[in-house]
mmCIF file of C-alpha atoms in Angstrom:
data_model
loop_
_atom_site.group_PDB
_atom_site.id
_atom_site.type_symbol
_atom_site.label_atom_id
_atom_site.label_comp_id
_atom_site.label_asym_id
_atom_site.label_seq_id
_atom_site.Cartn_x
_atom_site.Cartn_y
_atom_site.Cartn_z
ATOM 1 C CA UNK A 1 69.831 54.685 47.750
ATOM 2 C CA UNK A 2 73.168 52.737 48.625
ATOM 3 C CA UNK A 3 73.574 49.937 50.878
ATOM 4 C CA UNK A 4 74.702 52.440 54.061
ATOM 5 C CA UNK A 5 71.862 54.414 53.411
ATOM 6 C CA UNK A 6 69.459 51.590 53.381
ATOM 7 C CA UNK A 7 71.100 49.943 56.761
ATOM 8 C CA UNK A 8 70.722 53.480 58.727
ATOM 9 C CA UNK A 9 67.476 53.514 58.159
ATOM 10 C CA UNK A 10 66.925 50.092 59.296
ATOM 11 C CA UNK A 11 68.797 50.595 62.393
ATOM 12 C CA UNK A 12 66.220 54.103 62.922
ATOM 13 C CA UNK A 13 63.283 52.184 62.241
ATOM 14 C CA UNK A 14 64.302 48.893 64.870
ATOM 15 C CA UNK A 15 65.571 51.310 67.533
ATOM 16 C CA UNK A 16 65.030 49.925 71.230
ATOM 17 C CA UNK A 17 63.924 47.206 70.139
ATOM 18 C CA UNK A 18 65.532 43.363 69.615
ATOM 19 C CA UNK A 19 63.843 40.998 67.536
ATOM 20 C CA UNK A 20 65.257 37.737 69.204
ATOM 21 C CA UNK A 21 63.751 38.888 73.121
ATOM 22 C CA UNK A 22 60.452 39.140 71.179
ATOM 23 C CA UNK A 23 60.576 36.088 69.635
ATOM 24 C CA UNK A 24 61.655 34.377 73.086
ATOM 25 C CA UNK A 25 59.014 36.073 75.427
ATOM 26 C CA UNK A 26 56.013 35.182 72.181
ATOM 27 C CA UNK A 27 57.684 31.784 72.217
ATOM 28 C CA UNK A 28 57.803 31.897 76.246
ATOM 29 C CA UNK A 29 53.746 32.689 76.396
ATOM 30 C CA UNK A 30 53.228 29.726 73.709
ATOM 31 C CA UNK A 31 54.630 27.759 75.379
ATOM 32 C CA UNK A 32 53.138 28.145 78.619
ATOM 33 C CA UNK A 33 49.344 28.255 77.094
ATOM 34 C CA UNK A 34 50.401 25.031 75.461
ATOM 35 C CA UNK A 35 51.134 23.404 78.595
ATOM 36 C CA UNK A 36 48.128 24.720 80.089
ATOM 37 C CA UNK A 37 46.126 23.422 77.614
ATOM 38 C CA UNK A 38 47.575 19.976 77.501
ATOM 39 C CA UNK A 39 47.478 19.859 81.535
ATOM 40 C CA UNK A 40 43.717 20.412 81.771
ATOM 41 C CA UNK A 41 43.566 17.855 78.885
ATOM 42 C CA UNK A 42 45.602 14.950 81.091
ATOM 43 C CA UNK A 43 43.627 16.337 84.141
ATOM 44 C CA UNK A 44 40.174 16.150 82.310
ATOM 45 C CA UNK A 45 40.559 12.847 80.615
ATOM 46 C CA UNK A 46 42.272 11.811 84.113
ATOM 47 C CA UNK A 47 38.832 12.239 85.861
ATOM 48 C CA UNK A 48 36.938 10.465 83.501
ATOM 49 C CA UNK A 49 39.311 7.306 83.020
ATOM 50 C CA UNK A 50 40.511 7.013 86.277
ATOM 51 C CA UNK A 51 37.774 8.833 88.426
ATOM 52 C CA UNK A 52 39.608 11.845 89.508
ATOM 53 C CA UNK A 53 41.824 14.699 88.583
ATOM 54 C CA UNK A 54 45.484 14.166 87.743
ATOM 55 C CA UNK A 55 47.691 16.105 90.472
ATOM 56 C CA UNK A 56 51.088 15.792 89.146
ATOM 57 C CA UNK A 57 50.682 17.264 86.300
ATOM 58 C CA UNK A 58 49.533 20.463 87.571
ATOM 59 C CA UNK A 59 52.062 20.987 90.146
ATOM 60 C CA UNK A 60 54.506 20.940 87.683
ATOM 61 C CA UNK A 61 52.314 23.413 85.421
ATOM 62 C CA UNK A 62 52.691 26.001 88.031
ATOM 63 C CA UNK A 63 56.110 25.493 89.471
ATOM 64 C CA UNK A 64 56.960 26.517 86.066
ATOM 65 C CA UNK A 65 54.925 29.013 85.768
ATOM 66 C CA UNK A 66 56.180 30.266 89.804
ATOM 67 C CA UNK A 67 59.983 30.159 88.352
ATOM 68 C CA UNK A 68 59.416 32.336 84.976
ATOM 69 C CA UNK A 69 57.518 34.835 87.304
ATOM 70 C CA UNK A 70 60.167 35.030 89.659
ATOM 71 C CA UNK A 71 62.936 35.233 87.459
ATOM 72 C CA UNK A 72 61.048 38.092 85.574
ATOM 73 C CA UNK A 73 60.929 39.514 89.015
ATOM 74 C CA UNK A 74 64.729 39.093 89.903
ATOM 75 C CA UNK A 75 65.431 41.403 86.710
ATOM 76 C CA UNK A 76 62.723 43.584 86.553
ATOM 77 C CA UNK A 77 61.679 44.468 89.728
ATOM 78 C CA UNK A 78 58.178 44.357 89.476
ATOM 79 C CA UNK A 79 56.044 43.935 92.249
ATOM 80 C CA UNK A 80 53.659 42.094 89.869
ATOM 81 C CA UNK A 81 56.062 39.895 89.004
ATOM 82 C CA UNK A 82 56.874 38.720 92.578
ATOM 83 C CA UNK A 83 52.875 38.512 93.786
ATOM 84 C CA UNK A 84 52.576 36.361 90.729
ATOM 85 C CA UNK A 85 55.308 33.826 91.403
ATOM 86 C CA UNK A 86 53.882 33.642 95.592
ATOM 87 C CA UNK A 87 50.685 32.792 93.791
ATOM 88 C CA UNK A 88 51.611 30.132 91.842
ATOM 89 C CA UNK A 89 54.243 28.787 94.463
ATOM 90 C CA UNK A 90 51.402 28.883 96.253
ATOM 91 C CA UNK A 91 49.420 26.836 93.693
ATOM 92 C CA UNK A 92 51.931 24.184 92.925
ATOM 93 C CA UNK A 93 52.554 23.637 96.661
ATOM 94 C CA UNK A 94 48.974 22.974 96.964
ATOM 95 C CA UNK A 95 48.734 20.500 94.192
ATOM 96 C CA UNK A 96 51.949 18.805 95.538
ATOM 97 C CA UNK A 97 50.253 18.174 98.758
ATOM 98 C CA UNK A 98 47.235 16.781 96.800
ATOM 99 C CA UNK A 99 49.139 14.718 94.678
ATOM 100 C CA UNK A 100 50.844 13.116 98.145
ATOM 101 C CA UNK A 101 47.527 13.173 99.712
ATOM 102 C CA UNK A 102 45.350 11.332 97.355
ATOM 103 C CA UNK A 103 47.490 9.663 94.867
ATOM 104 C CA UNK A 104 50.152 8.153 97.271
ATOM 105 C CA UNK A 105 48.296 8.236 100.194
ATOM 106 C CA UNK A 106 50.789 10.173 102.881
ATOM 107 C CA UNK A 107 48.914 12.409 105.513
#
């Protein structure tokens, strides 16, 4: 088997599909686990040091998670896509409005 022969096989077996968009949508859900892992954690350790949950940190959780949703929805057109980035807009607005509420005291 020669080099050429070796490569068009390669290309047969990997057709449709591109190794660094897999690696960036794995590294994309990481990612996002990670930081809602580590939110909870601030959150939870928030409420027992200081007596209740941290607000912040959560609205920027899901504003994050509201802009990858919708920016998955701007290229692929799913409706899924879209109802999940009005849910967490939805979510981070909320937790915004907390975070005014009870941690600076407006309203």
């Amino acid at each position: 088997m020669d080099r050429d022969e070796i490569l068009k096989r390669s290309r047969e077996e990997n057709k449709d599909r591109d190794f660094v968009e897999e690696v960036m949508a794995t590294a994309n859900s990481l990612s996002l686990g990670v930081g809602m892992i580590v939110c909870g954690l601030v959150s939870v350790l928030s409420a027992i040091f200081q007596g209740g949950p941290e607000y912040s940190v959560w609205t920027v959780m899901w504003a994050i998670h509201a802009s990858t949703f919708l920016f998955k929805y701007r290229k692929l057109r799913k409706r899924h896509e879209l109802m999940m980035g009005l849910f967490y807009i939805a979510l981070a607005v909320f937790f915004f409005v907390c975070y005014l509420h009870l941690e600076l005291g407006v309203f």
